[in-house]
Structure formats: structure tokens, C-alpha cells
Tab-separated table of C-alpha atoms and ligand atoms in Angstrom:
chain	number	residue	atom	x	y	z
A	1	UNK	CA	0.000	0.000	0.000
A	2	UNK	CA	1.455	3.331	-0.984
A	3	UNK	CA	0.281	6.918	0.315
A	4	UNK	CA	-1.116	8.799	-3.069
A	5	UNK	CA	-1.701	12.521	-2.968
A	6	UNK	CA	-3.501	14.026	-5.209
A	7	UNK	CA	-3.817	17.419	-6.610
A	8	UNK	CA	-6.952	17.849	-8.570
A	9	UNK	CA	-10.590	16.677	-8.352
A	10	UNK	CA	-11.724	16.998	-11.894
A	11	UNK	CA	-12.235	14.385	-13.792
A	12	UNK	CA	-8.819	12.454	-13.803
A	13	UNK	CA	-8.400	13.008	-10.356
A	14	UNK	CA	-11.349	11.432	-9.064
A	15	UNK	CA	-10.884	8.660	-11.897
A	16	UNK	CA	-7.229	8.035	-10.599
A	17	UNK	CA	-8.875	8.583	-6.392
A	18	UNK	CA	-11.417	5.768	-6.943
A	19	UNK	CA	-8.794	3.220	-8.783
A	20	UNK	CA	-6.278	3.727	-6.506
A	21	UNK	CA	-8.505	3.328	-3.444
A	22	UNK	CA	-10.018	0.091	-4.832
A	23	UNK	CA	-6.466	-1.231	-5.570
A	24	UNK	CA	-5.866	-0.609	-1.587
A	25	UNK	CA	-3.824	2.272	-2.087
A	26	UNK	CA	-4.484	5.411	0.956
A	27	UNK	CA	-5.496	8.526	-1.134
A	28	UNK	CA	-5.953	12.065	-0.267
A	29	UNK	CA	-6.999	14.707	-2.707
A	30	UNK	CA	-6.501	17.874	-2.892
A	31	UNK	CA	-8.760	21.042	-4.686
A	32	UNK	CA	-10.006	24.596	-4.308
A	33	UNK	CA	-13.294	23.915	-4.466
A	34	UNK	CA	-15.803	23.728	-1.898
A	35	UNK	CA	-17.034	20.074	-2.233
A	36	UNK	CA	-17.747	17.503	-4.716
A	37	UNK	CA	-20.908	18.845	-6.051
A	38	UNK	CA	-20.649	20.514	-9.839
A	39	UNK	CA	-20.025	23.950	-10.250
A	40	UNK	CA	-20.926	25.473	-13.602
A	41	UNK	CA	-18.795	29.122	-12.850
A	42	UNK	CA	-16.251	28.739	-14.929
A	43	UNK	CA	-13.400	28.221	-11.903
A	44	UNK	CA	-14.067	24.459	-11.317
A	45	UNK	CA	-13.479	21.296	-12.858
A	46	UNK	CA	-13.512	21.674	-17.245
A	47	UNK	CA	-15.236	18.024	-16.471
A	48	UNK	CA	-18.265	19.425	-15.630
A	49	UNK	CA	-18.829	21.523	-18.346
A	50	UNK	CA	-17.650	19.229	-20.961
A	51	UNK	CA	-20.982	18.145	-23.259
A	52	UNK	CA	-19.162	14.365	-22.909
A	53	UNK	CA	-19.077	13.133	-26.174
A	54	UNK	CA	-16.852	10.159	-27.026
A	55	UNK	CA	-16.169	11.034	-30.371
A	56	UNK	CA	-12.743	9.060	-31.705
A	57	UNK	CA	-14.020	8.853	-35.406
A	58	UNK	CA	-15.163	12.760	-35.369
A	59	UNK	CA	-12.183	13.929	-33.168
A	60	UNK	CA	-9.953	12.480	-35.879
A	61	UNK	CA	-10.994	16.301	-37.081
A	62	UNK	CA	-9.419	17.771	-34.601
A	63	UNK	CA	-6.669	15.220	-33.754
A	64	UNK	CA	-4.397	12.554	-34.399
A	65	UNK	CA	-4.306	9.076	-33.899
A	66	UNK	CA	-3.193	8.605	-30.845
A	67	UNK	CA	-6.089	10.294	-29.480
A	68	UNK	CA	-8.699	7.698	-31.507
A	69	UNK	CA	-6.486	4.809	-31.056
A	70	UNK	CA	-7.013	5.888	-27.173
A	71	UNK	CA	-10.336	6.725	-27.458
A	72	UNK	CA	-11.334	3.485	-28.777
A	73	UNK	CA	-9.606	1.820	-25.644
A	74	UNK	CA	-11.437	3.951	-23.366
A	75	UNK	CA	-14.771	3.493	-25.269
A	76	UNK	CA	-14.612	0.011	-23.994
A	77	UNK	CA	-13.644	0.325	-20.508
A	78	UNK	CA	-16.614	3.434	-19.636
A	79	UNK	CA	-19.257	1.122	-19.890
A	80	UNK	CA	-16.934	-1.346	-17.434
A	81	UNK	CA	-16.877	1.462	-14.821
A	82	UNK	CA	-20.258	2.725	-15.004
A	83	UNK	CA	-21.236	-0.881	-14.455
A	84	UNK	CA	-19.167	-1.003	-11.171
A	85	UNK	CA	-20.105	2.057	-9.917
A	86	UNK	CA	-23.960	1.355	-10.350
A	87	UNK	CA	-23.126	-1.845	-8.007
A	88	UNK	CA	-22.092	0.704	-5.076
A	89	UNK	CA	-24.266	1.606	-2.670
A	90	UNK	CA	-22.987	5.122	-2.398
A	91	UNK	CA	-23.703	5.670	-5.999
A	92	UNK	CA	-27.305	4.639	-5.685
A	93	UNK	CA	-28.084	6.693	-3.739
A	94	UNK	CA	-26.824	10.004	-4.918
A	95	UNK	CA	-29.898	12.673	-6.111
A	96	UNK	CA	-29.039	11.257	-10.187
A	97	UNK	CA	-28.423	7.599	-9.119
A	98	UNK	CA	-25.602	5.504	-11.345
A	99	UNK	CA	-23.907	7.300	-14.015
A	100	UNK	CA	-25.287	6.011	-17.862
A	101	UNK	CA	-22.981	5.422	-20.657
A	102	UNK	CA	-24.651	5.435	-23.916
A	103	UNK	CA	-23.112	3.747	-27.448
A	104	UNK	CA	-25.484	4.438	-29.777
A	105	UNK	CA	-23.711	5.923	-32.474
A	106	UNK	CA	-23.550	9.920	-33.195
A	107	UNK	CA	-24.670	12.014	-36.572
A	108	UNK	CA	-22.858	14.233	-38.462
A	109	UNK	CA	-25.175	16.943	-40.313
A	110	UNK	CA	-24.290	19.524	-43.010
A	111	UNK	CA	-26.608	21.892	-45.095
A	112	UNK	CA	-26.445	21.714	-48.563
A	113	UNK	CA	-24.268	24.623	-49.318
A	114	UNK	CA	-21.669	23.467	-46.572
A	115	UNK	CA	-21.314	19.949	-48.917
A	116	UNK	CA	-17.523	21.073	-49.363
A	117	UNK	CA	-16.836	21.785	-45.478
A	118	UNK	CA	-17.964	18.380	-44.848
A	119	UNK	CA	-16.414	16.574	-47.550
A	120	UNK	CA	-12.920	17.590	-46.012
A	121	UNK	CA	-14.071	16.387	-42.303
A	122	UNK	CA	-15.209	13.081	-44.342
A	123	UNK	CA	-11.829	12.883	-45.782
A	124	UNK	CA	-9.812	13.466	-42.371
A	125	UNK	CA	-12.254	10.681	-40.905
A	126	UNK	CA	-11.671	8.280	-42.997
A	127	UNK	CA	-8.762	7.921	-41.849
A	128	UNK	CA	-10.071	6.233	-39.322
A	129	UNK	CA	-10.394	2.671	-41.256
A	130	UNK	CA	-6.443	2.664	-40.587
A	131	UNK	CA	-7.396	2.301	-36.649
A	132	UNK	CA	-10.136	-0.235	-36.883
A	133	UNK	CA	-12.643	2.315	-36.337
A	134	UNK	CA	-15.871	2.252	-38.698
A	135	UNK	CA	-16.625	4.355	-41.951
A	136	UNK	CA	-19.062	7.196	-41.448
A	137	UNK	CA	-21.967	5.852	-43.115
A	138	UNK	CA	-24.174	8.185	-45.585
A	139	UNK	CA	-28.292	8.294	-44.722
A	140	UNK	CA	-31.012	9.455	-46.736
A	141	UNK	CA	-33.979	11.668	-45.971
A	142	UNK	CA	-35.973	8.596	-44.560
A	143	UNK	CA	-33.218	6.963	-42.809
A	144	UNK	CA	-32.154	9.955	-40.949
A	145	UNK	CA	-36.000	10.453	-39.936
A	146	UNK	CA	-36.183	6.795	-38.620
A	147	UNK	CA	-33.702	7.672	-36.362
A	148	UNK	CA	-34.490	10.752	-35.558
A	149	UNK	CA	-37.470	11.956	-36.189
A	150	UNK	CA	-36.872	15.740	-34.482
A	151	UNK	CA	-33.954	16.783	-37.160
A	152	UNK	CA	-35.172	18.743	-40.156
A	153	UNK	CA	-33.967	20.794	-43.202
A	154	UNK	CA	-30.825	18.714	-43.547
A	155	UNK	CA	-29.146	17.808	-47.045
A	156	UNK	CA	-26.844	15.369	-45.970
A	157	UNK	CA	-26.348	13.186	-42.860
A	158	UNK	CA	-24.057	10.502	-41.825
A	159	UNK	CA	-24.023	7.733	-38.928
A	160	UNK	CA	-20.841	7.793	-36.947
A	161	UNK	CA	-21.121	3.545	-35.528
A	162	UNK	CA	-19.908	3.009	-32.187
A	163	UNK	CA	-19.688	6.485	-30.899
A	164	UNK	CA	-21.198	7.601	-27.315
A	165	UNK	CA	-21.744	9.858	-24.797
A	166	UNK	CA	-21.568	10.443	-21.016
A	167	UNK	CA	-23.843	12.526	-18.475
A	168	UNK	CA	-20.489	14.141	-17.038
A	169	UNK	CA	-21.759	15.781	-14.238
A	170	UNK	CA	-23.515	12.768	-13.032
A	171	UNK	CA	-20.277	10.483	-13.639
A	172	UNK	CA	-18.637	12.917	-11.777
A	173	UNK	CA	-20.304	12.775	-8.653
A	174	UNK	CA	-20.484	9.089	-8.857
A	175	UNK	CA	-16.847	8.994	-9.181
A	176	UNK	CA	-16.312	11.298	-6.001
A	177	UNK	CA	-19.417	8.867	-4.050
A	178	UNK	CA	-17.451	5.601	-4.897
A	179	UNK	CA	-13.879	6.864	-4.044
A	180	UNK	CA	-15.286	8.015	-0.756
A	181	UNK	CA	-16.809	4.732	-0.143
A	182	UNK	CA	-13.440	3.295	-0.962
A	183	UNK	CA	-11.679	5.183	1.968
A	184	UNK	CA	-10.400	8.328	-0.349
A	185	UNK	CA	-9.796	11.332	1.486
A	186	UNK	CA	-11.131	14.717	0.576
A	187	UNK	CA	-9.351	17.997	1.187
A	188	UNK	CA	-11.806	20.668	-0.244
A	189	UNK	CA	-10.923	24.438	-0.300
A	190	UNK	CA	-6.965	23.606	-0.460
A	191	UNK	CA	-5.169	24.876	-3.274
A	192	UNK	CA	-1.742	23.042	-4.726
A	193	UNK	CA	0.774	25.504	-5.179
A	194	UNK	CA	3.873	23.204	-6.098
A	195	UNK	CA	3.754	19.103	-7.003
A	196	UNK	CA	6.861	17.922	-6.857
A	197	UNK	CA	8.300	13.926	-6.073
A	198	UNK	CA	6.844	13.387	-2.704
A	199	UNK	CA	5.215	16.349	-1.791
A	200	UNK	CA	2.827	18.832	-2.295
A	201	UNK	CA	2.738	22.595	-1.268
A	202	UNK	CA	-0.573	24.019	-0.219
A	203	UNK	CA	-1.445	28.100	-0.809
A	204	UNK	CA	-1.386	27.960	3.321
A	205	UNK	CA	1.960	26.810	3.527
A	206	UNK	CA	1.466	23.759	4.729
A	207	UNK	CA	3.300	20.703	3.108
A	208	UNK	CA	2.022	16.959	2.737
A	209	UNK	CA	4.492	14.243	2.362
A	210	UNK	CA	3.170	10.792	0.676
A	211	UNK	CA	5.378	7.835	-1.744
A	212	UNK	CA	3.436	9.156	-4.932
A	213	UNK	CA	2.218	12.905	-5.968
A	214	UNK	CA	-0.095	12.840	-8.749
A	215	UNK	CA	-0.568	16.353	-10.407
A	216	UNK	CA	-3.823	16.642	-12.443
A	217	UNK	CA	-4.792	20.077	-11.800
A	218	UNK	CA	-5.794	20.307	-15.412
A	219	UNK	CA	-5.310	24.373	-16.645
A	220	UNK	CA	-3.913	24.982	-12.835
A	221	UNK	CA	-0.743	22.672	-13.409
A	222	UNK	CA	0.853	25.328	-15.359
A	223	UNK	CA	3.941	25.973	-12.576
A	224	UNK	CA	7.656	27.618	-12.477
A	225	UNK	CA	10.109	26.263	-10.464
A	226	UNK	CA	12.438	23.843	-10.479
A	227	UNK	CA	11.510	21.113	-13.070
A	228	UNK	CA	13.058	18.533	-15.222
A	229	UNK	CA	13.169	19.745	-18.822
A	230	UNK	CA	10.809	16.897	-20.407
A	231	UNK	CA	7.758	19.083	-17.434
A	232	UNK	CA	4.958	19.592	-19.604
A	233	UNK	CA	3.364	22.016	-17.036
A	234	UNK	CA	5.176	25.053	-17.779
A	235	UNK	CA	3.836	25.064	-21.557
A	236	UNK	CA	0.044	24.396	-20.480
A	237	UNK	CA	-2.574	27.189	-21.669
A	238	UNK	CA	-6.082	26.972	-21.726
A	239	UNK	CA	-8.551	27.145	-24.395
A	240	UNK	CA	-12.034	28.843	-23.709
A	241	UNK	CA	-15.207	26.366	-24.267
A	242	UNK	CA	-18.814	27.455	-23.954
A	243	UNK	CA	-21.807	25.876	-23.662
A	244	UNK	CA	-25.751	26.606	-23.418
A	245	UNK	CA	-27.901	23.773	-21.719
A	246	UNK	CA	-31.926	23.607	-23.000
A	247	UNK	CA	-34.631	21.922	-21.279
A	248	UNK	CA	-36.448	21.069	-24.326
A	249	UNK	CA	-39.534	18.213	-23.442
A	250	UNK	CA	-40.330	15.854	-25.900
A	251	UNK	CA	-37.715	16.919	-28.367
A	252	UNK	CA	-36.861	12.652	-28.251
A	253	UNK	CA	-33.399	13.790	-29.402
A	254	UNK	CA	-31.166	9.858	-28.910
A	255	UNK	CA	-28.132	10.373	-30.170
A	256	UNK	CA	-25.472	13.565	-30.064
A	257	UNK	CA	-25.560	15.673	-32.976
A	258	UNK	CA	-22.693	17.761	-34.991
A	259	UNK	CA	-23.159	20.056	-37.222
A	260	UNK	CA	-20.792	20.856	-40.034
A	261	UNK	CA	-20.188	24.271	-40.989
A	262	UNK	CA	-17.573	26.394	-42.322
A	263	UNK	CA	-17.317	28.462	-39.553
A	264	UNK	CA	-17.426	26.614	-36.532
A	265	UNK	CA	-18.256	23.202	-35.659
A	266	UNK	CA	-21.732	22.544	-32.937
A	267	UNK	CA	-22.870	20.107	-31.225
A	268	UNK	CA	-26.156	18.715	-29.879
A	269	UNK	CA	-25.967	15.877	-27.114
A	270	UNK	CA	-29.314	14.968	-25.157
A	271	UNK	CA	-29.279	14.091	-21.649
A	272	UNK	CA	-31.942	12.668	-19.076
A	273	UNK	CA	-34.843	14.761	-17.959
A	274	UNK	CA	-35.450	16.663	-21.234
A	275	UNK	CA	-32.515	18.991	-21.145
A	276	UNK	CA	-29.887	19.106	-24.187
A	277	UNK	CA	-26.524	20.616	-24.273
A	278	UNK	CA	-25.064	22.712	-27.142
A	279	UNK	CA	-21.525	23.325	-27.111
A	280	UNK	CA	-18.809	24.770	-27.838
A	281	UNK	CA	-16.950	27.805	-29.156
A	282	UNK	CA	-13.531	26.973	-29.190
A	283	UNK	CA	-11.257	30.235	-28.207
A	284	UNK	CA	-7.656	30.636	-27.527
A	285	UNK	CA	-7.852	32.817	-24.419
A	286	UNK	CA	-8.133	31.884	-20.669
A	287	UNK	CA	-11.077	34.517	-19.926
A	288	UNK	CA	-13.584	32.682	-17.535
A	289	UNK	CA	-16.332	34.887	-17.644
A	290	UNK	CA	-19.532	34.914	-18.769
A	291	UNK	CA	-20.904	33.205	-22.119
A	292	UNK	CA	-20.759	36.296	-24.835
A	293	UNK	CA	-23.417	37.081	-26.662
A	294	UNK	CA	-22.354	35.880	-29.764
A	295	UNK	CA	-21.248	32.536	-28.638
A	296	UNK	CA	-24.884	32.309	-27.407
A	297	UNK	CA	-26.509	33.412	-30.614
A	298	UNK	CA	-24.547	31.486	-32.621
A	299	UNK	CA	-24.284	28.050	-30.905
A	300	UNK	CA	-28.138	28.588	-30.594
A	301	UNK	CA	-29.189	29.420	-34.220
A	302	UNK	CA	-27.385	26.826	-35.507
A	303	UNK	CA	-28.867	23.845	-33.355
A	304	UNK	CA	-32.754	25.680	-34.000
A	305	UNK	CA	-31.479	25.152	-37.506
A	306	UNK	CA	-31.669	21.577	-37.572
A	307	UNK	CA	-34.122	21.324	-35.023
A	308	UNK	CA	-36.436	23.873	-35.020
A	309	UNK	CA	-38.569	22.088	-32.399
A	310	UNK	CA	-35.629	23.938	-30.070
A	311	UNK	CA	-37.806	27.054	-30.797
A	312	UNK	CA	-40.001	26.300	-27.588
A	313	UNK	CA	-36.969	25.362	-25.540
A	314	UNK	CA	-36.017	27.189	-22.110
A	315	UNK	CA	-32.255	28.145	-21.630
A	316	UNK	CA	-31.479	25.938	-18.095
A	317	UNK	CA	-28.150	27.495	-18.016
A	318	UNK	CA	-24.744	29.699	-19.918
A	319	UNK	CA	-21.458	27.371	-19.312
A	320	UNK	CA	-17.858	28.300	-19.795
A	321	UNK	CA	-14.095	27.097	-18.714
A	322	UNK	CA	-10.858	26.030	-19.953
A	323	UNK	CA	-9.729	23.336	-21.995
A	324	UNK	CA	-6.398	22.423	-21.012
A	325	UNK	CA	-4.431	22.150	-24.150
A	326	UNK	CA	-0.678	21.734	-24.715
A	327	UNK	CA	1.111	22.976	-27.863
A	328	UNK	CA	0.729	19.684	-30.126
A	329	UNK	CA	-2.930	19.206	-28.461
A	330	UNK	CA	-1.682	15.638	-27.429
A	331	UNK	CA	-2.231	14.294	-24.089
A	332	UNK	CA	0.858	13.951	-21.961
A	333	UNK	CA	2.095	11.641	-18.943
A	334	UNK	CA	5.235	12.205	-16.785
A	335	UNK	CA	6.319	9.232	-14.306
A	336	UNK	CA	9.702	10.500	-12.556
A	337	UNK	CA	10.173	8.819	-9.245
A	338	UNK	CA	7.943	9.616	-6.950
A	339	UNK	CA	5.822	12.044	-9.054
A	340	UNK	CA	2.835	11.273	-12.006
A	341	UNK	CA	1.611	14.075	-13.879
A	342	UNK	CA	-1.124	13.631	-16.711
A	343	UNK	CA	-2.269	16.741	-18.594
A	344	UNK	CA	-2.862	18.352	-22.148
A	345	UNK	CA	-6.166	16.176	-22.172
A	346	UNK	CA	-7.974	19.163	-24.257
A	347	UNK	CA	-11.184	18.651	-26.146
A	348	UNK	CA	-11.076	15.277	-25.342
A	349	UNK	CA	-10.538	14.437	-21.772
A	350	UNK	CA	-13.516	12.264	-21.681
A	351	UNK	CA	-13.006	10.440	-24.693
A	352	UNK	CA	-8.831	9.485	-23.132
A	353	UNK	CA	-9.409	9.433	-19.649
A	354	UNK	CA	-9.966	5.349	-18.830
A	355	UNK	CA	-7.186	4.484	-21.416
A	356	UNK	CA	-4.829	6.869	-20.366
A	357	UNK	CA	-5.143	6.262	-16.298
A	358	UNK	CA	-4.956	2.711	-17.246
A	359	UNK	CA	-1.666	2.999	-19.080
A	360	UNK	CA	-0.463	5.417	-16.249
A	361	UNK	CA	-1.112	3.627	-12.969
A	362	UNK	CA	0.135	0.086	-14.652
A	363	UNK	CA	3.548	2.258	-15.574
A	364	UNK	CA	4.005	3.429	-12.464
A	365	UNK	CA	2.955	-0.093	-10.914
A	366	UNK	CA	0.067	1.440	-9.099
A	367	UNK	CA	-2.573	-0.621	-10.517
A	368	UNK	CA	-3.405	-3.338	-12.887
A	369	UNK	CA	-5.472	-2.466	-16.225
A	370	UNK	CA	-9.137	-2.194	-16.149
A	371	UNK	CA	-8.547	-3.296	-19.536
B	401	LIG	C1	-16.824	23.434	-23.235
B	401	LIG	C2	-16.099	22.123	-23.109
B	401	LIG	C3	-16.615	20.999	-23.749
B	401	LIG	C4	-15.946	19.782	-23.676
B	401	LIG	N1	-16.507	18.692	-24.272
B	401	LIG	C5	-15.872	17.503	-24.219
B	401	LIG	C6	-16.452	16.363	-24.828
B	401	LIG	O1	-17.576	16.420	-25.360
B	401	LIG	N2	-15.756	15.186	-24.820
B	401	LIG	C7	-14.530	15.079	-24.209
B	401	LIG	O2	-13.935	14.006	-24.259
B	401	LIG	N3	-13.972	16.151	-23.590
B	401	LIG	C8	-14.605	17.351	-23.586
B	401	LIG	N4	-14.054	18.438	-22.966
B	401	LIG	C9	-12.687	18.323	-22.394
B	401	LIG	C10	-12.642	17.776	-20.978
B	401	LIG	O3	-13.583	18.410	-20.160
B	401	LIG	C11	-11.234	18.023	-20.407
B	401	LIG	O4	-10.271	17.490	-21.292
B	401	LIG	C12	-11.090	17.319	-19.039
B	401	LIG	O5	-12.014	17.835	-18.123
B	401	LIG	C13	-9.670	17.493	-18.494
B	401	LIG	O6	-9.615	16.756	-17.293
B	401	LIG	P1	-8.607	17.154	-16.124
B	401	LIG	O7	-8.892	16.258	-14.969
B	401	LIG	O8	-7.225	17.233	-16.688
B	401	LIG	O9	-9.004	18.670	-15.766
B	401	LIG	P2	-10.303	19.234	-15.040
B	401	LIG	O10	-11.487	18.377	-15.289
B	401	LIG	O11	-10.384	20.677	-15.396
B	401	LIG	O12	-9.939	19.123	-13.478
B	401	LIG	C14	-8.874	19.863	-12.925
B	401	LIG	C15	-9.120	19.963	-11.428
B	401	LIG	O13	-7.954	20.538	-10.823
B	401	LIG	C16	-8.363	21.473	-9.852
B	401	LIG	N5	-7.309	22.456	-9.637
B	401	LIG	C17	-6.974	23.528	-10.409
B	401	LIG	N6	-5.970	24.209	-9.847
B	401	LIG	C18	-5.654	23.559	-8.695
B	401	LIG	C19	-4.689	23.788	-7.674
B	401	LIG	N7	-3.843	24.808	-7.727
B	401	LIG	N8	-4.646	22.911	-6.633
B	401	LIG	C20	-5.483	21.834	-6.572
B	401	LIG	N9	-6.413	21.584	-7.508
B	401	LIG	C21	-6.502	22.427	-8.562
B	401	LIG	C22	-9.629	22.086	-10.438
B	401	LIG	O14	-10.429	22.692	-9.411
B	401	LIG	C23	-10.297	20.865	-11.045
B	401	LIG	O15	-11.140	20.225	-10.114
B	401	LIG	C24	-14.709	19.677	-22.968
B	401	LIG	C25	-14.220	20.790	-22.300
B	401	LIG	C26	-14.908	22.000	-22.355
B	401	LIG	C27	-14.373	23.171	-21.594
């Protein structure tokens, strides 16, 4: 058994809390924020703002891939840890019960004068054939309607097989309910200010001493100091993401949505209870303030026009943070003795986390594979 400390409660940090609690390890965690519950401010966890698509045949437009080739793995295993925390008792009983994981495929949606915008998506997708993942596959009129019957006015519409989506708030919580079951200690309202091999320095000055520091503070990782030159935390930034959640009853909405367009690329994912997130405007600056207008407008307009039963919708609620994004946009782990630091997860933290903790913990001899 090993003493873990962990700075970070997002969503590798209570991933990494939870599997290293089960595996007998004696965790403690670490954050600035006030409890476990989700805070949609824009100073928590990117997690909970994240619409939670697991997307490795659509990222492959944003990313190379490594990140599908992970993606695929983790695809797999989210279903295996939804299914164990649904068997804790903690988990049932939280206010949103066990976490759902649902692989039913995702659409990708253009208008017919955005044809050549989402010809060269098509073409960067394909690649994904190369990885074992499936062909986008074209649907007419009809099909499209049998599957969902809310989307109108589109020209052209593909199936994306074998992609899903997560309820991230809810997996969240369940993550934080089953670590605590598992003995995991919480430390709200205590902010890392150095991770180094072995210890961790809190803004109060006070230091913690364990065998293994794990530093996944996400955007707040970015530190000076001391560090070995292959420290990825130095050339961290973060990348603004918004988001507007709809109730929207009876909409019937199954699968997420993306929309094509030469401009920017949005989203539609349905989640339980009638509500629907849009997301997300994609900015290089770390401003954390409130949703702008145009962000808004636009994410808005462009889900109304595919489903223009949206027209009735309420806005629930305006979502921002930060990505946290590294200069090649690739996910990065650092095992040096004593220290683990994962980071750079970007646009798709959900779609890497299971596959990357996996390969982490088993490298640093922490844990076996889920896998
Ligand atoms: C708008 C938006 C949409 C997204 N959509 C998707 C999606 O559909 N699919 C997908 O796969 N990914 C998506 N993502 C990306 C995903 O949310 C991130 O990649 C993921 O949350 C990164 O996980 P993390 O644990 O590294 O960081 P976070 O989840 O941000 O967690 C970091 C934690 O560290 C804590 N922390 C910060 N500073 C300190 C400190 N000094 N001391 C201690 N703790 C600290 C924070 O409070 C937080 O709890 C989206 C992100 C955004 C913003």
C-alpha cells in the first residue's frame, strides 16, 4: 500500500482517487473547491462543463491518432466502470443515481451549401479505417428520420457507428461517491501551489508528504520552479469552451448531434430529464467569464437550424471554462520517481481518460489495467 496525494478533483483526479482506493492504495486529494458537487462558474473542474461526447471517429478532425487509437480503448472500458459504480451503494443513492454510458452511435449533419466543409471532415475521418474504427456511413432523408425523427432541413447526414456519450456531471459525482466509499480522502478548499516527487505545497503553507504525488490540476498545473526539462506544465494554456444547456420536453433527441459548418463546428448531445446541451466555441484565451453574446446566438441558431422544435426550448443554463491544451494538443504523462503528472487532455478528456489512467497507474505499478 502506498500513500497517493492528489492534486486535482476533476475528472482524472477522481478517476485516478477511486482506482487507486479500490487497488488498496491510501489517497488524499486535494482542490479549491468547496465540495464535490458541480459547479458550472467557470473556476471548477472543465469536467463538468464538458458536453461528454466520445467522439474518436469525429475527433480524428481535430486530432491525431493517438487520441482515436485511445479513445477506442477507453470506449470500452466506460461502460466497465459505469457498471461497477452502479453496483455501489454510495452511488445509488446520490440525487441522479448511477452514471449512464450510452453507445449508440452519433450524426454528423451539413446543409447543402456546406457539402464542401464536410467533404474535407469526411476525408480526415476516414482515416479512421487505418485504426479499426468504422466508416461514417451516408443516410437518406428517410433513414435519418427513422432515427431521428426531431432533425429537419438537412441535405446530408451521416451515422458515426460506435460512438457515445456520457452525463459528465452525473459520472462525476459518482466517481467522487465511490472513491469516498473506498476510503479516499477529501481535502476541499486547499489549493496546490507546487507538485513535486513526494510532496505537495498548499497556498497555506502547509506541506504533505506521501510515496506518490499525482498532479492533475488540469489548466492549474501550469507551474515555475524547479523542473526537469521533459515538465509539460510550464507550456500548459487553456482554451475557452462554452456551452448553453436547454430543457427542451419531448424533443426525443437519442443520439449527439454535430453540425458541419464552415465556420465553426456545434454540437447537440441529449441528456436525461429533457434537457440538451449545445456546445462549444472553441477560443484561444483563458477569460472565464460569462458566455458572450455571440457565442450564445450562434451556438443557438445553428442547433434551432436543424431542429427547429428547439424554438419552444427554455435556456437551463450559460457554461464556460478552460480546456487544457498543450502545444501539439496531445495528451501527456510524466512518471519521474515519486511524481505522475497527466495533462494536455484538451477537447477530449472524456473520450482518453480510462485508457490513459490505465496505461499510467500500470507504468508506475500502481494498478493493474481495467482493460
Ligand atoms: C466546453 C467544453 C466541452 C468539452 N466537451 C468535451 C467532450 O464532449 N468530450 C470530451 O472528451 N472532452 C470534452 N471536454 C474536455 C474535458 O472536459 C477536459 O479534457 C477534461 O475535463 C480534463 O480533465 P482534467 O482532470 O485534466 O481537468 P479538469 O477536469 O479541469 O480538473 C482539474 C481539477 O484541478 C483542480 N485544480 C486547479 N488548480 C488547482 C490547484 N492549484 N490545486 C489543486 N487543484 C486544482 C480544479 O479545481 C479541477 O477540479 C470539454 C471541455 C470543455 C471546456
Amino acid at each position: 500500500m502506498a500513500r497517493i496525494g492528489i492534486a486535482g478533483a476533476g475528472l482524472l483526479g477522481r478517476l485516478i482517487a477511486w482506482r487507486l482506493a479500490v487497488a488498496g492504495h491510501a489517497v488524499e486529494v486535494f482542490d479549491p473547491a468547496d465540495g464535490p458537487a458541480p459547479r458550472f462558474d467557470g473556476q471548477g473542474a472543465a469536467g463538468f462543463t464538458a458536453a461528454g461526447m466520445l467522439s474518436p471517429l469525429a475527433e480524428l478532425d481535430n486530432a491525431g491518432p493517438t487520441v482515436a487509437t485511445l479513445g477506442l480503448r477507453s470506449l470500452a472500458l466506460w461502460p466497465r466502470i459505469a457498471q461497477r459504480l452502479a453496483a455501489e451503494p454510495a452511488v445509488q443513492a446520490l440525487p441522479d443515481g448511477a452514471p449512464q454510458v450510452r453507445v449508440q452511435g452519433s450524426l454528423m449533419l451539413a446543409h447543402r451549401s456546406d457539402l464542401g466543409a464536410a467533404q474535407r471532415v469526411l476525408a480526415r475521418v476516414a482515416e479512421g479505417r487505418t485504426i479499426g474504427l468504422g466508416a461514417p456511413q451516408p443516410l437518406d432523408a428517410a433513414a435519418l428520420t427513422a432515427l431521428e425523427p426531431a432533425l429537419h432541413g438537412i441535405a446530408h447526414a451521416w451515422l458515426l457507428p460506435g460512438e457515445g456519450q456520457i452525463d459528465t456531471p452525473v459520472m462525476l459525482q459518482a466517481l467522487a461517491a465511490a472513491a469516498t466509499a473506498a476510503g479516499v480522502r477529501w481535502h476541499w478548499g486547499a489549493t496546490v501551489t507546487q507538485a513535486s516527487a513526494g510532496q505537495l505545497v498548499l497556498a497555506d503553507g502547509r506541506t504533505q508528504r506521501c510515496d506518490t504525488v499525482i498532479d492533475v490540476r488540469g489548466v492549474g498545473a501550469r507551474q515555475a520552479g524547479p523542473l526537469a526539462s521533459a515538465d509539460p506544465r510550464p507550456h500548459l494554456r487553456g482554451v475557452r469552451g462554452e456551452t448553453v444547456w436547454l430543457h427542451a420536453p419531448g424533443l426525443g433527441l437519442q443520439r449527439p448531434v454535430r453540425l458541419l459548418h464552415p465556420r465553426h463546428r456545434v454540437y447537440i448531445v441529449p441528456r436525461a430529464g429533457d434537457r440538451v446541451v449545445i456546445g462549444a466555441s472553441e477560443i484561444e484565451s483563458e477569460d472565464r467569464s460569462e458566455v458572450s453574446l455571440k457565442t450564445a446566438v450562434e451556438l443557438m441558431t445553428a442547433a434551432h437550424s436543424v431542429l427547429p422544435a428547439l424554438a419552444e426550448a427554455r435556456i437551463l443554463r450559460l457554461d464556460r471554462n478552460l480546456r487544457p491544451a498543450l502545444p501539439d494538443h496531445e495528451p501527456r504523462t510524466v512518471i519521474d520517481h515519486g511524481l505522475l503528472c497527466i495533462n494536455g487532455l484538451f477537447r477530449h478528456g472524456w473520450l482518453l481518460a480510462p485508457a490513459l489512467v490505465d496505461d499510467a497507474l500500470a507504468a508506475a505499478d500502481l494498478a493493474a489495467p481495467l482493460a
